[in-house]
Amino acid sequence: MGVFIVKCFSICCLFLFSNVFAQKIEKGFGVGWGYALNERTIPEGVYRLLYVQGRVAYNLTYGKLPHKSIFEKLLVGAEPQYNRVWIDTAPKEWETGLNFFLQPTFFLNKTFQPYCVFSLGPHYFSTPTIHQRQGFIFSDSMGIGSYVSLHKKVYFHFNFRIRHLSNANTRLPNFGINTYNFHCGWVW
């Protein structure tokens, strides 16, 4: 419960702080779904998860690029997340963490803006498996996605990511868990 309270407090602080620099800051919320690529390394069953994540990013290129540039923006930011995990033998597990990301976004037209995203960060992993130890763990991912304009400054975004979880050999066992992930949400 304490982790949940800290996470909620962190998300609130990020959103409150982001209102100070609204023209350079992107805020958002999203959900997602993922499943394991390497079921054979998880004897307990298929690893599936449901994402709930916030999003705060700073546009490093705000006001610095010419209007007709194909490169729309370069975002750096954070995605706090709480993820429900389902494995056949452990159906009520969870993971939580904070990923830091880099996201170059390209301008095709006013309604469709593709991007690629690279992220990494610390997580806590509650799921008991034979090949991956519980506790402190790292998450890294990469993917592609797009913004779709809904209003002047409100966008629907969706992306596909491949994610790797492991504890970087700080403890054994450390086989890692790789997942395909689909995310969607709103940013403003």
PDB file of C-alpha atoms in Angstrom:
ATOM      1  CA  MET A   1       0.000   0.000   0.000  1.00  0.00           C
ATOM      2  CA  GLY A   2       2.892   2.353   0.780  1.00  0.00           C
ATOM      3  CA  VAL A   3       4.297   1.950  -2.745  1.00  0.00           C
ATOM      4  CA  PHE A   4       0.885   2.832  -4.208  1.00  0.00           C
ATOM      5  CA  ILE A   5       0.670   6.021  -2.098  1.00  0.00           C
ATOM      6  CA  VAL A   6       4.208   7.081  -3.077  1.00  0.00           C
ATOM      7  CA  LYS A   7       3.396   6.458  -6.731  1.00  0.00           C
ATOM      8  CA  CYS A   8       0.165   8.482  -6.582  1.00  0.00           C
ATOM      9  CA  PHE A   9       1.978  11.331  -4.833  1.00  0.00           C
ATOM     10  CA  SER A  10       4.747  11.277  -7.473  1.00  0.00           C
ATOM     11  CA  ILE A  11       2.258  11.417 -10.334  1.00  0.00           C
ATOM     12  CA  CYS A  12       0.399  14.340  -8.711  1.00  0.00           C
ATOM     13  CA  CYS A  13       3.656  16.259  -8.186  1.00  0.00           C
ATOM     14  CA  LEU A  14       4.690  15.712 -11.803  1.00  0.00           C
ATOM     15  CA  PHE A  15       1.340  16.970 -13.116  1.00  0.00           C
ATOM     16  CA  LEU A  16       1.309  19.992 -10.792  1.00  0.00           C
ATOM     17  CA  PHE A  17       4.873  20.949 -11.699  1.00  0.00           C
ATOM     18  CA  SER A  18       4.175  20.519 -15.393  1.00  0.00           C
ATOM     19  CA  ASN A  19       1.512  23.260 -15.402  1.00  0.00           C
ATOM     20  CA  VAL A  20       4.234  25.847 -14.737  1.00  0.00           C
ATOM     21  CA  PHE A  21       5.823  25.259 -18.176  1.00  0.00           C
ATOM     22  CA  ALA A  22       2.710  24.233 -20.127  1.00  0.00           C
ATOM     23  CA  GLN A  23       3.958  25.277 -23.570  1.00  0.00           C
ATOM     24  CA  LYS A  24       7.102  23.112 -23.290  1.00  0.00           C
ATOM     25  CA  ILE A  25       5.638  20.252 -21.278  1.00  0.00           C
ATOM     26  CA  GLU A  26       3.601  17.323 -22.524  1.00  0.00           C
ATOM     27  CA  LYS A  27       1.353  15.553 -20.008  1.00  0.00           C
ATOM     28  CA  GLY A  28      -0.631  12.400 -20.475  1.00  0.00           C
ATOM     29  CA  PHE A  29      -2.184   9.210 -19.248  1.00  0.00           C
ATOM     30  CA  GLY A  30      -2.359   5.801 -20.820  1.00  0.00           C
ATOM     31  CA  VAL A  31      -3.092   2.128 -20.507  1.00  0.00           C
ATOM     32  CA  GLY A  32      -1.558  -0.847 -22.225  1.00  0.00           C
ATOM     33  CA  TRP A  33      -1.392  -4.592 -22.521  1.00  0.00           C
ATOM     34  CA  GLY A  34       1.604  -6.899 -22.857  1.00  0.00           C
ATOM     35  CA  TYR A  35       2.487 -10.570 -23.081  1.00  0.00           C
ATOM     36  CA  ALA A  36       5.701 -12.567 -22.846  1.00  0.00           C
ATOM     37  CA  LEU A  37       7.883 -13.381 -25.811  1.00  0.00           C
ATOM     38  CA  ASN A  38       9.766 -16.116 -23.988  1.00  0.00           C
ATOM     39  CA  GLU A  39       7.137 -18.345 -22.396  1.00  0.00           C
ATOM     40  CA  ARG A  40       9.603 -21.243 -22.297  1.00  0.00           C
ATOM     41  CA  THR A  41      11.765 -19.417 -19.727  1.00  0.00           C
ATOM     42  CA  ILE A  42       8.775 -18.878 -17.421  1.00  0.00           C
ATOM     43  CA  PRO A  43       7.701 -22.344 -16.231  1.00  0.00           C
ATOM     44  CA  GLU A  44       4.907 -20.830 -14.133  1.00  0.00           C
ATOM     45  CA  GLY A  45       2.876 -19.921 -17.226  1.00  0.00           C
ATOM     46  CA  VAL A  46       2.330 -17.142 -19.752  1.00  0.00           C
ATOM     47  CA  TYR A  47       3.377 -13.707 -18.459  1.00  0.00           C
ATOM     48  CA  ARG A  48       0.672 -11.103 -19.231  1.00  0.00           C
ATOM     49  CA  LEU A  49       0.341  -7.575 -17.893  1.00  0.00           C
ATOM     50  CA  LEU A  50      -1.964  -4.567 -17.898  1.00  0.00           C
ATOM     51  CA  TYR A  51      -0.302  -1.127 -17.833  1.00  0.00           C
ATOM     52  CA  VAL A  52      -1.557   2.023 -16.146  1.00  0.00           C
ATOM     53  CA  GLN A  53       0.897   4.867 -16.624  1.00  0.00           C
ATOM     54  CA  GLY A  54       1.243   8.604 -16.410  1.00  0.00           C
ATOM     55  CA  ARG A  55       3.441  10.658 -18.689  1.00  0.00           C
ATOM     56  CA  VAL A  56       5.313  13.942 -18.334  1.00  0.00           C
ATOM     57  CA  ALA A  57       7.798  15.116 -20.961  1.00  0.00           C
ATOM     58  CA  TYR A  58       9.842  18.200 -21.735  1.00  0.00           C
ATOM     59  CA  ASN A  59      10.222  19.305 -25.367  1.00  0.00           C
ATOM     60  CA  LEU A  60      13.928  20.043 -25.902  1.00  0.00           C
ATOM     61  CA  THR A  61      13.288  21.629 -29.306  1.00  0.00           C
ATOM     62  CA  TYR A  62      10.404  23.950 -28.376  1.00  0.00           C
ATOM     63  CA  GLY A  63      10.646  27.122 -30.490  1.00  0.00           C
ATOM     64  CA  LYS A  64      14.026  26.150 -31.972  1.00  0.00           C
ATOM     65  CA  LEU A  65      13.045  24.425 -35.225  1.00  0.00           C
ATOM     66  CA  PRO A  66      11.828  26.021 -38.467  1.00  0.00           C
ATOM     67  CA  HIS A  67       8.087  25.693 -39.067  1.00  0.00           C
ATOM     68  CA  LYS A  68       8.452  23.371 -42.088  1.00  0.00           C
ATOM     69  CA  SER A  69      10.911  20.942 -40.431  1.00  0.00           C
ATOM     70  CA  ILE A  70      10.092  17.205 -40.628  1.00  0.00           C
ATOM     71  CA  PHE A  71      11.477  16.846 -37.088  1.00  0.00           C
ATOM     72  CA  GLU A  72       8.647  18.125 -34.889  1.00  0.00           C
ATOM     73  CA  LYS A  73      10.058  17.682 -31.381  1.00  0.00           C
ATOM     74  CA  LEU A  74      12.469  15.771 -29.166  1.00  0.00           C
ATOM     75  CA  LEU A  75      10.918  14.796 -25.844  1.00  0.00           C
ATOM     76  CA  VAL A  76      12.651  13.654 -22.671  1.00  0.00           C
ATOM     77  CA  GLY A  77      10.443  12.595 -19.827  1.00  0.00           C
ATOM     78  CA  ALA A  78       9.210  10.122 -17.276  1.00  0.00           C
ATOM     79  CA  GLU A  79       6.469   7.502 -17.203  1.00  0.00           C
ATOM     80  CA  PRO A  80       5.452   6.370 -13.715  1.00  0.00           C
ATOM     81  CA  GLN A  81       3.549   3.116 -13.971  1.00  0.00           C
ATOM     82  CA  TYR A  82       1.703   0.461 -12.024  1.00  0.00           C
ATOM     83  CA  ASN A  83       1.230  -2.810 -13.874  1.00  0.00           C
ATOM     84  CA  ARG A  84      -0.976  -5.772 -12.970  1.00  0.00           C
ATOM     85  CA  VAL A  85       0.647  -9.098 -13.833  1.00  0.00           C
ATOM     86  CA  TRP A  86      -1.047 -12.417 -14.546  1.00  0.00           C
ATOM     87  CA  ILE A  87       0.825 -15.705 -14.653  1.00  0.00           C
ATOM     88  CA  ASP A  88      -1.062 -18.998 -14.551  1.00  0.00           C
ATOM     89  CA  THR A  89       0.359 -19.914 -11.117  1.00  0.00           C
ATOM     90  CA  ALA A  90       0.396 -16.342  -9.745  1.00  0.00           C
ATOM     91  CA  PRO A  91      -2.696 -14.486 -11.019  1.00  0.00           C
ATOM     92  CA  LYS A  92      -2.584 -11.434  -8.720  1.00  0.00           C
ATOM     93  CA  GLU A  93       0.920 -10.032  -8.970  1.00  0.00           C
ATOM     94  CA  TRP A  94       2.147  -6.542  -9.868  1.00  0.00           C
ATOM     95  CA  GLU A  95       5.123  -4.434 -10.850  1.00  0.00           C
ATOM     96  CA  THR A  96       5.677  -0.721 -10.433  1.00  0.00           C
ATOM     97  CA  GLY A  97       8.362   1.666 -11.558  1.00  0.00           C
ATOM     98  CA  LEU A  98       9.477   4.835 -13.243  1.00  0.00           C
ATOM     99  CA  ASN A  99      10.811   4.777 -16.795  1.00  0.00           C
ATOM    100  CA  PHE A 100      12.747   7.698 -18.247  1.00  0.00           C
ATOM    101  CA  PHE A 101      12.374   8.099 -21.994  1.00  0.00           C
ATOM    102  CA  LEU A 102      13.701   9.825 -25.098  1.00  0.00           C
ATOM    103  CA  GLN A 103      11.216  10.316 -27.943  1.00  0.00           C
ATOM    104  CA  PRO A 104      11.980  11.941 -31.307  1.00  0.00           C
ATOM    105  CA  THR A 105       8.712  12.893 -33.046  1.00  0.00           C
ATOM    106  CA  PHE A 106       8.370  13.575 -36.768  1.00  0.00           C
ATOM    107  CA  PHE A 107       5.929  15.858 -38.540  1.00  0.00           C
ATOM    108  CA  LEU A 108       3.963  14.311 -41.420  1.00  0.00           C
ATOM    109  CA  ASN A 109       0.844  16.466 -41.164  1.00  0.00           C
ATOM    110  CA  LYS A 110      -1.259  18.171 -38.492  1.00  0.00           C
ATOM    111  CA  THR A 111      -3.230  15.042 -37.605  1.00  0.00           C
ATOM    112  CA  PHE A 112      -0.626  12.249 -37.751  1.00  0.00           C
ATOM    113  CA  GLN A 113       2.821  12.473 -36.125  1.00  0.00           C
ATOM    114  CA  PRO A 114       4.867   9.248 -35.823  1.00  0.00           C
ATOM    115  CA  TYR A 115       7.603   8.770 -33.247  1.00  0.00           C
ATOM    116  CA  CYS A 116      10.061   6.271 -31.854  1.00  0.00           C
ATOM    117  CA  VAL A 117      10.624   5.894 -28.127  1.00  0.00           C
ATOM    118  CA  PHE A 118      13.463   4.518 -25.989  1.00  0.00           C
ATOM    119  CA  SER A 119      13.030   4.112 -22.224  1.00  0.00           C
ATOM    120  CA  LEU A 120      14.640   2.608 -19.150  1.00  0.00           C
ATOM    121  CA  GLY A 121      14.219   2.791 -15.421  1.00  0.00           C
ATOM    122  CA  PRO A 122      13.995   1.091 -12.039  1.00  0.00           C
ATOM    123  CA  HIS A 123      11.041  -1.115 -11.127  1.00  0.00           C
ATOM    124  CA  TYR A 124       9.859  -3.342  -8.322  1.00  0.00           C
ATOM    125  CA  PHE A 125       8.698  -6.796  -9.377  1.00  0.00           C
ATOM    126  CA  SER A 126       6.436  -8.839  -7.038  1.00  0.00           C
ATOM    127  CA  THR A 127       5.972 -11.881  -9.267  1.00  0.00           C
ATOM    128  CA  PRO A 128       7.579 -15.090  -7.988  1.00  0.00           C
ATOM    129  CA  THR A 129       9.224 -17.049 -10.811  1.00  0.00           C
ATOM    130  CA  ILE A 130      11.889 -19.725 -10.871  1.00  0.00           C
ATOM    131  CA  HIS A 131      14.052 -17.906 -13.425  1.00  0.00           C
ATOM    132  CA  GLN A 132      13.674 -14.265 -12.335  1.00  0.00           C
ATOM    133  CA  ARG A 133      14.115 -13.047  -8.775  1.00  0.00           C
ATOM    134  CA  GLN A 134      11.515 -10.806  -7.099  1.00  0.00           C
ATOM    135  CA  GLY A 135      12.366  -7.301  -5.940  1.00  0.00           C
ATOM    136  CA  PHE A 136      14.329  -4.451  -7.487  1.00  0.00           C
ATOM    137  CA  ILE A 137      14.608  -4.825 -11.248  1.00  0.00           C
ATOM    138  CA  PHE A 138      15.323  -2.735 -14.355  1.00  0.00           C
ATOM    139  CA  SER A 139      13.039  -2.183 -17.324  1.00  0.00           C
ATOM    140  CA  ASP A 140      14.196  -1.078 -20.756  1.00  0.00           C
ATOM    141  CA  SER A 141      12.106  -0.786 -23.891  1.00  0.00           C
ATOM    142  CA  MET A 142      12.029   0.564 -27.406  1.00  0.00           C
ATOM    143  CA  GLY A 143       9.160   1.078 -29.775  1.00  0.00           C
ATOM    144  CA  ILE A 144       7.319   3.034 -32.427  1.00  0.00           C
ATOM    145  CA  GLY A 145       4.044   4.912 -32.291  1.00  0.00           C
ATOM    146  CA  SER A 146       2.071   7.916 -33.415  1.00  0.00           C
ATOM    147  CA  TYR A 147       0.044  10.863 -32.239  1.00  0.00           C
ATOM    148  CA  VAL A 148      -3.383  11.446 -33.781  1.00  0.00           C
ATOM    149  CA  SER A 149      -4.748  14.963 -33.293  1.00  0.00           C
ATOM    150  CA  LEU A 150      -8.144  15.162 -31.571  1.00  0.00           C
ATOM    151  CA  HIS A 151      -8.194  18.903 -30.903  1.00  0.00           C
ATOM    152  CA  LYS A 152      -5.698  21.784 -31.064  1.00  0.00           C
ATOM    153  CA  LYS A 153      -3.485  20.521 -28.241  1.00  0.00           C
ATOM    154  CA  VAL A 154      -5.058  17.158 -27.366  1.00  0.00           C
ATOM    155  CA  TYR A 155      -3.760  13.988 -28.999  1.00  0.00           C
ATOM    156  CA  PHE A 156      -4.537  10.294 -28.870  1.00  0.00           C
ATOM    157  CA  HIS A 157      -1.307   8.326 -28.952  1.00  0.00           C
ATOM    158  CA  PHE A 158      -0.621   4.651 -29.477  1.00  0.00           C
ATOM    159  CA  ASN A 159       2.591   2.676 -29.645  1.00  0.00           C
ATOM    160  CA  PHE A 160       4.101  -0.782 -29.786  1.00  0.00           C
ATOM    161  CA  ARG A 161       7.123  -1.554 -27.600  1.00  0.00           C
ATOM    162  CA  ILE A 162       9.402  -4.469 -26.894  1.00  0.00           C
ATOM    163  CA  ARG A 163      10.412  -4.500 -23.225  1.00  0.00           C
ATOM    164  CA  HIS A 164      13.064  -6.385 -21.248  1.00  0.00           C
ATOM    165  CA  LEU A 165      12.953  -6.817 -17.460  1.00  0.00           C
ATOM    166  CA  SER A 166      15.986  -8.049 -15.528  1.00  0.00           C
ATOM    167  CA  ASN A 167      17.959  -7.218 -12.416  1.00  0.00           C
ATOM    168  CA  ALA A 168      21.236  -6.653 -14.333  1.00  0.00           C
ATOM    169  CA  ASN A 169      22.836  -9.648 -12.584  1.00  0.00           C
ATOM    170  CA  THR A 170      22.671  -7.978  -9.169  1.00  0.00           C
ATOM    171  CA  ARG A 171      21.001 -11.166  -7.883  1.00  0.00           C
ATOM    172  CA  LEU A 172      20.424 -14.640  -9.238  1.00  0.00           C
ATOM    173  CA  PRO A 173      18.430 -16.025 -10.935  1.00  0.00           C
ATOM    174  CA  ASN A 174      18.348 -13.453 -13.733  1.00  0.00           C
ATOM    175  CA  PHE A 175      17.047 -14.923 -16.994  1.00  0.00           C
ATOM    176  CA  GLY A 176      14.977 -11.791 -17.718  1.00  0.00           C
ATOM    177  CA  ILE A 177      11.470 -11.451 -19.114  1.00  0.00           C
ATOM    178  CA  ASN A 178      10.815 -10.024 -22.575  1.00  0.00           C
ATOM    179  CA  THR A 179       7.363  -8.758 -23.531  1.00  0.00           C
ATOM    180  CA  TYR A 180       5.487  -7.314 -26.507  1.00  0.00           C
ATOM    181  CA  ASN A 181       3.495  -4.286 -25.326  1.00  0.00           C
ATOM    182  CA  PHE A 182       0.720  -2.183 -26.830  1.00  0.00           C
ATOM    183  CA  HIS A 183       0.075   1.253 -25.269  1.00  0.00           C
ATOM    184  CA  CYS A 184      -2.538   3.916 -25.935  1.00  0.00           C
ATOM    185  CA  GLY A 185      -3.650   7.078 -24.191  1.00  0.00           C
ATOM    186  CA  TRP A 186      -4.122  10.828 -24.311  1.00  0.00           C
ATOM    187  CA  VAL A 187      -1.587  13.632 -24.167  1.00  0.00           C
ATOM    188  CA  TRP A 188      -2.037  17.377 -23.962  1.00  0.00           C
TER     189      TRP A 188
END
